[in-house]
Amino acid sequence: MARSHWRIGVAGLGTVGAGLIGLIAANPGFSPAGGACEVTGVSARSRARARPVDISGLAWFDDPEALARSEDNDLFVELIGGAEGPARAAVEAALRLGKPVVTANKALIAAHGKELAALAEARGAPLLFEAAVMGGTPAVKMLREALVGDEVEAVAGILNGTCNYILTEMEATGRSFAEVLAEAQALGYAEADPTMDVGGFDAGHKITILAALAFGCAPTLAAAEIEGVESIDLLDLRLAKELGYRIKLVASAVRSASGVSVRVHPALTPLDHPLARVDGVLNALFIQGARTGRIFIQGAGAGAGPTAAAVAADIADVMAGARRPVFQRPAATLEAFSPVSPAEATGRAYVRLIVRDQPGVIASISETLAEAGVSIDSFLQKHVEGAGGVPIVLTTHVAPEATIARAVTAMAALPAMITAPRVIRIARI
Ligand SMILES: NC(=O)c1ccc[n+]([C@@H]2O[C@H](COP(=O)([O-])OP(=O)(O)OC[C@H]3O[C@@H](n4cnc5c(N)ncnc54)[C@H](OP(=O)(O)O)[C@@H]3O)[C@@H](O)[C@H]2O)c1
C-alpha cells in the first residue's frame, strides 16, 4: 500500500472525532513515514449540529456505513462508539473491502475483537485501536508489540478516570459518593448516565482487551468479573488508610496454572504500590513480565487531545504500512479463554463490621474466623463518630475466596452485628 497521500473518512464528530479533525488540519504531515493525509468525508448523527472544527469542505454522509464503503477515502476511522449498531456495521463494511480501519471503540473490540481480527486479517486490512484503552497513554502497542518477547504474567490498572476522580475527591474532601459524582457530572468528567463508568463496565471493556493482548487469548467480555464503586463509603476509605491502603477501582488480569482471571473491583491497594499514588482522572497500568519484571505507565486516559493523538498514531502506522496481527498473534491462533473457576480463586480481603459495644464480641468474631479456617493478618477497632456502632476492621491472609465468603456469612449472623459486613478485596498485584 505505497501511497503518498491518504484520504480519510471519519465517522463520529464528538469529543474524539472533532479532536482528530483539528489535529490533522493543524498538521497533515504528522506521519513519520512521510506523505500527507487529509480528511475527505465525515459522518455523524446530526448534520446541523455546530462543531468546534470546520467541516464545511468535507463530504457529508448521513450513513457511516456508506462512508466506510466510499471510494473517496482510503482509510476509515470509527469514532461513534458502541459494540453494535452503526459502529460495528461500518467497521465490518470497511474491512470487507480490505480498507484499513482505526477505531477508539473499546466496547466493539471487547465484544467482537476476534471476529473483526479474523475479517481484517483475511482481507489484509490493518485494524488498529490504540485509543480504545487508556486514551493517549500507549498501552495497546506496548503489550502487542514491545512485549511480545516476554511472557506477561499479570496486568493491573486504573483504567477509568471518572471512578478514580470520585474516589480521590471523596478521600480528599470527606464528601459522599453521590456528592462527588454530581460534581464530576457538572465538570464533564462523568456522563449524565454514569453506569458504564461507576459500574465498572468501561474498565471491564478495557481490561478484556488488555488481557487478550497480554496472554494471546480471544477477548472474552463475558469472562470478566465486574463490580463498580457505587457502594464505597467514606468510612472504608478512612479505615483502609489507617491500615496502610487506598481504595482504588483496579482492573486486573492474571494468568496462573489454573487459567486466566479477569476482574474489575474496588481493591485495597498498599500505599507504597504505584497504583495507590494515581490521583484524579489519570489512568495507570502496572505490568508484570516474566523477563522484563515490573513496568508502570501513567497518563491521560481520555479527552479530545490525548485520544485524538492516539488515533493519529494508528493512522501513522497504517501510512507506514502496518502489517501485524490485530492482537498479539493471528486471530486463528488466539487461544480460547480459560477462566479460573470461582472455587479455585484465592485472595486476601478487608472485612468491615459494625458491632454493638458489648463484652465477648471480639472473641466471637475470632472464633467464627478460626472455625472457617481464615487467619487474620491485621485487626483494628476504632471509635468513629456517627458510625452507628463500633467499627471493627480486619484483613485476612491469603485464603480461598469461597472460604472467606463462608466466614463472612457466619459473622453476619452473630447477634452483636448491627449492619451487614462490608468486604473489599485486597489488590492481588
Ligand atoms: N471521549 C474520550 O475521551 C474517549 C477516550 C477513549 C476512547 N473513546 C472512544 O471513542 C469513541 C467516541 O467517543 P466520543 O467521546 O468522541 O463520543 P461522543 O462525543 O459521544 O461522539 C459520538 C459521535 O458519534 C456520532 N454518532 C452517534 N450515533 C451515530 C450514528 N448512528 N451515525 C453516525 N454518527 C453517529 C455522534 O453524532 P452527533 O455529534 O451528531 O450526535 C457524535 O458525533 C467511543 O468509542 C469512545 O469509547 C473516547
XYZ file of N, CA, C and O and ligand atoms in Angstrom, residues 11-18 43-51 60-65 78-82 85-87 103-108 130-136 191 202 206 301-308 311, ligand 1:
272
model
N -16.012 8.768 10.888
C -17.397 8.622 11.363
C -17.429 8.920 12.848
O -16.744 8.253 13.638
N -18.203 9.919 13.249
C -18.256 10.352 14.648
C -17.501 11.658 14.779
O -16.290 11.721 14.514
N -18.231 12.726 15.155
C -17.622 14.062 15.258
C -17.790 14.610 16.667
O -17.986 15.798 16.869
N -17.742 13.733 17.654
C -17.870 14.152 19.044
C -16.507 14.557 19.587
O -15.657 15.092 18.872
N -16.279 14.268 20.867
C -15.026 14.671 21.522
C -13.807 14.226 20.715
O -12.927 15.025 20.386
N -13.754 12.940 20.376
C -12.548 12.406 19.733
C -12.520 12.758 18.246
O -11.478 13.163 17.704
N -13.670 12.610 17.565
C -13.718 12.887 16.130
C -13.332 14.328 15.829
O -12.509 14.594 14.937
N -13.905 15.271 16.572
C -13.571 16.688 16.344
C -12.097 16.930 16.694
O -11.393 17.670 15.993
N -19.113 11.623 8.917
C -20.482 11.214 9.209
C -20.737 11.431 10.691
O -19.838 11.224 11.522
N -21.930 11.878 11.023
C -22.367 11.963 12.421
C -23.884 11.879 12.398
O -24.487 11.732 11.338
N -24.492 11.972 13.579
C -25.944 11.833 13.640
C -26.638 13.078 13.082
O -27.549 12.982 12.296
N -26.154 14.228 13.522
C -26.848 15.468 13.156
C -25.960 16.372 12.298
O -24.923 16.867 12.756
N -26.392 16.594 11.064
C -25.614 17.452 10.169
C -25.672 18.912 10.619
O -24.750 19.693 10.393
N -26.787 19.268 11.270
C -26.995 20.677 11.627
C -26.211 21.095 12.869
O -26.021 22.287 13.109
N -25.773 20.142 13.662
C -25.120 20.491 14.933
C -23.852 21.324 14.715
O -23.051 21.032 13.819
N -23.671 22.358 15.561
C -22.449 23.176 15.479
C -21.272 22.336 15.959
O -21.392 21.600 16.939
N -20.155 22.420 15.265
C -18.947 21.638 15.616
C -17.803 22.586 15.951
O -17.717 23.677 15.374
N -20.311 15.007 3.309
C -21.140 14.577 4.443
C -21.865 13.278 4.098
O -22.425 13.138 3.010
N -21.853 12.342 5.031
C -22.595 11.082 4.859
C -23.537 10.920 6.039
O -23.092 10.905 7.198
N -24.834 10.786 5.755
C -25.784 10.505 6.849
C -25.526 9.119 7.420
O -25.762 8.877 8.603
N -25.071 8.218 6.549
C -24.904 6.817 6.940
C -23.410 6.479 7.056
O -22.690 6.503 6.042
N -22.927 6.164 8.280
C -21.493 5.878 8.433
C -21.024 4.666 7.606
O -19.870 4.592 7.197
N -21.958 3.743 7.358
C -21.590 2.570 6.555
C -21.287 2.990 5.113
O -20.376 2.447 4.477
N -13.374 5.037 12.842
C -14.682 4.912 13.512
C -14.587 5.509 14.911
O -13.865 4.989 15.773
N -15.327 6.604 15.142
C -15.324 7.276 16.453
C -16.747 7.559 16.911
O -17.058 8.632 17.437
N -17.621 6.566 16.674
C -19.028 6.684 17.093
C -19.200 6.053 18.472
O -19.749 6.644 19.392
N -18.724 4.821 18.603
C -18.839 4.113 19.883
C -19.956 3.090 19.866
O -20.845 3.121 19.006
N -19.891 2.145 20.825
C -20.935 1.121 20.948
C -20.520 -0.177 20.280
O -19.891 -0.182 19.225
N -24.746 -1.837 16.294
C -25.292 -0.705 15.545
C -24.358 -0.171 14.484
O -23.576 -0.928 13.894
N -24.422 1.161 14.252
C -23.700 1.739 13.112
C -22.177 1.566 13.203
O -21.521 1.408 12.175
N -21.632 1.583 14.414
C -20.170 1.460 14.541
C -19.718 0.092 14.026
O -18.814 -0.018 13.190
N -9.956 2.642 15.103
C -11.102 2.917 15.967
C -10.633 3.166 17.398
O -9.559 2.700 17.800
N -11.474 3.892 18.163
C -11.204 4.096 19.595
C -12.229 3.327 20.419
O -12.366 3.555 21.615
N -12.934 2.406 19.770
C -14.149 1.806 20.339
C -13.853 0.553 21.176
O -13.802 -0.559 20.661
N -13.712 0.752 22.499
C -13.384 -0.382 23.394
C -14.518 -1.394 23.468
O -14.296 -2.600 23.539
N -15.774 -0.890 23.435
C -16.917 -1.798 23.543
C -16.937 -2.758 22.360
O -17.158 -3.970 22.512
N -16.672 -2.232 21.173
C -16.679 -3.048 19.945
C -15.556 -4.091 19.966
O -15.792 -5.269 19.677
N -5.447 1.739 19.286
C -4.662 2.227 20.436
C -5.496 3.072 21.400
O -5.368 2.960 22.621
N -6.368 3.925 20.849
C -7.108 4.866 21.700
C -8.192 4.184 22.525
O -8.774 4.811 23.419
N -8.462 2.909 22.253
C -9.558 2.237 22.965
C -9.231 2.004 24.441
O -10.134 1.845 25.263
N -7.951 1.944 24.790
C -7.565 1.691 26.186
C -6.610 2.793 26.643
O -5.595 3.042 26.008
N -6.941 3.455 27.722
C -6.104 4.499 28.324
C -5.906 5.712 27.425
O -4.901 6.438 27.563
N -6.829 5.969 26.509
C -6.800 7.182 25.688
C -5.426 7.444 25.105
O -4.940 6.700 24.253
N -4.768 8.492 25.567
C -3.498 8.903 24.987
C -2.277 8.176 25.525
O -1.156 8.427 25.078
N -20.578 11.021 32.689
C -21.737 11.130 31.793
C -23.004 11.364 32.621
O -23.045 11.041 33.816
N -16.923 0.110 31.799
C -15.931 0.708 30.899
C -14.546 0.093 31.173
O -13.841 -0.321 30.252
N -11.948 -2.442 28.827
C -10.515 -2.182 28.608
C -9.648 -3.342 29.105
O -8.699 -3.751 28.428
N -6.149 9.322 30.260
C -6.943 8.196 29.781
C -8.095 8.619 28.900
O -8.810 7.777 28.363
N -8.299 9.912 28.747
C -9.427 10.398 27.950
C -9.176 11.852 27.574
O -8.140 12.423 27.910
N -10.151 12.432 26.860
C -10.039 13.833 26.453
C -9.712 13.931 24.980
O -9.087 13.031 24.402
N -10.149 15.048 24.361
C -10.017 15.202 22.909
C -8.550 15.124 22.463
O -8.219 14.372 21.536
N -7.673 15.885 23.112
C -6.277 15.954 22.665
C -5.559 14.617 22.757
O -5.080 14.077 21.750
N -5.497 14.020 23.970
C -4.769 12.763 24.113
C -5.353 11.633 23.255
O -4.613 10.864 22.633
N -6.676 11.545 23.212
C -7.283 10.421 22.487
C -7.086 10.594 20.985
O -6.774 9.622 20.267
N -7.244 11.834 20.495
C -7.008 12.070 19.060
C -5.552 11.773 18.711
O -5.261 11.251 17.621
N -5.258 8.100 18.168
C -5.854 7.725 16.873
C -4.888 8.097 15.743
O -4.655 7.318 14.815
N -14.069 10.781 24.905
C -12.899 10.216 25.210
O -12.065 10.821 25.889
C -12.589 8.824 24.721
C -11.391 8.212 25.138
C -11.063 6.940 24.648
C -11.933 6.313 23.774
N -13.100 6.924 23.413
C -13.968 6.226 22.464
O -14.063 6.994 21.285
C -15.340 6.817 20.693
C -16.004 8.176 20.542
O -16.146 8.769 21.810
P -16.568 10.308 21.996
O -16.334 10.626 23.425
O -15.934 11.153 20.952
O -18.131 10.191 21.750
P -19.189 11.367 21.567
O -18.598 12.684 21.952
O -20.432 10.920 22.191
O -19.377 11.391 19.972
C -20.012 10.350 19.274
C -20.200 10.789 17.832
O -20.852 9.720 17.120
C -21.910 10.272 16.351
N -22.957 9.280 16.164
C -23.745 8.698 17.115
N -24.619 7.851 16.541
C -24.365 7.909 15.207
C -24.948 7.284 14.070
N -25.965 6.433 14.205
N -24.443 7.582 12.862
C -23.428 8.452 12.711
N -22.840 9.078 13.753
C -23.312 8.812 14.968
C -22.401 11.471 17.133
O -23.077 12.348 16.247
P -23.661 13.773 16.741
O -22.455 14.595 17.117
O -24.340 14.326 15.542
O -24.572 13.474 17.884
C -21.079 12.023 17.677
O -20.506 12.908 16.721
C -16.101 5.847 21.616
O -15.921 4.540 21.148
C -15.389 6.027 22.942
O -15.490 4.883 23.773
C -13.435 8.150 23.871
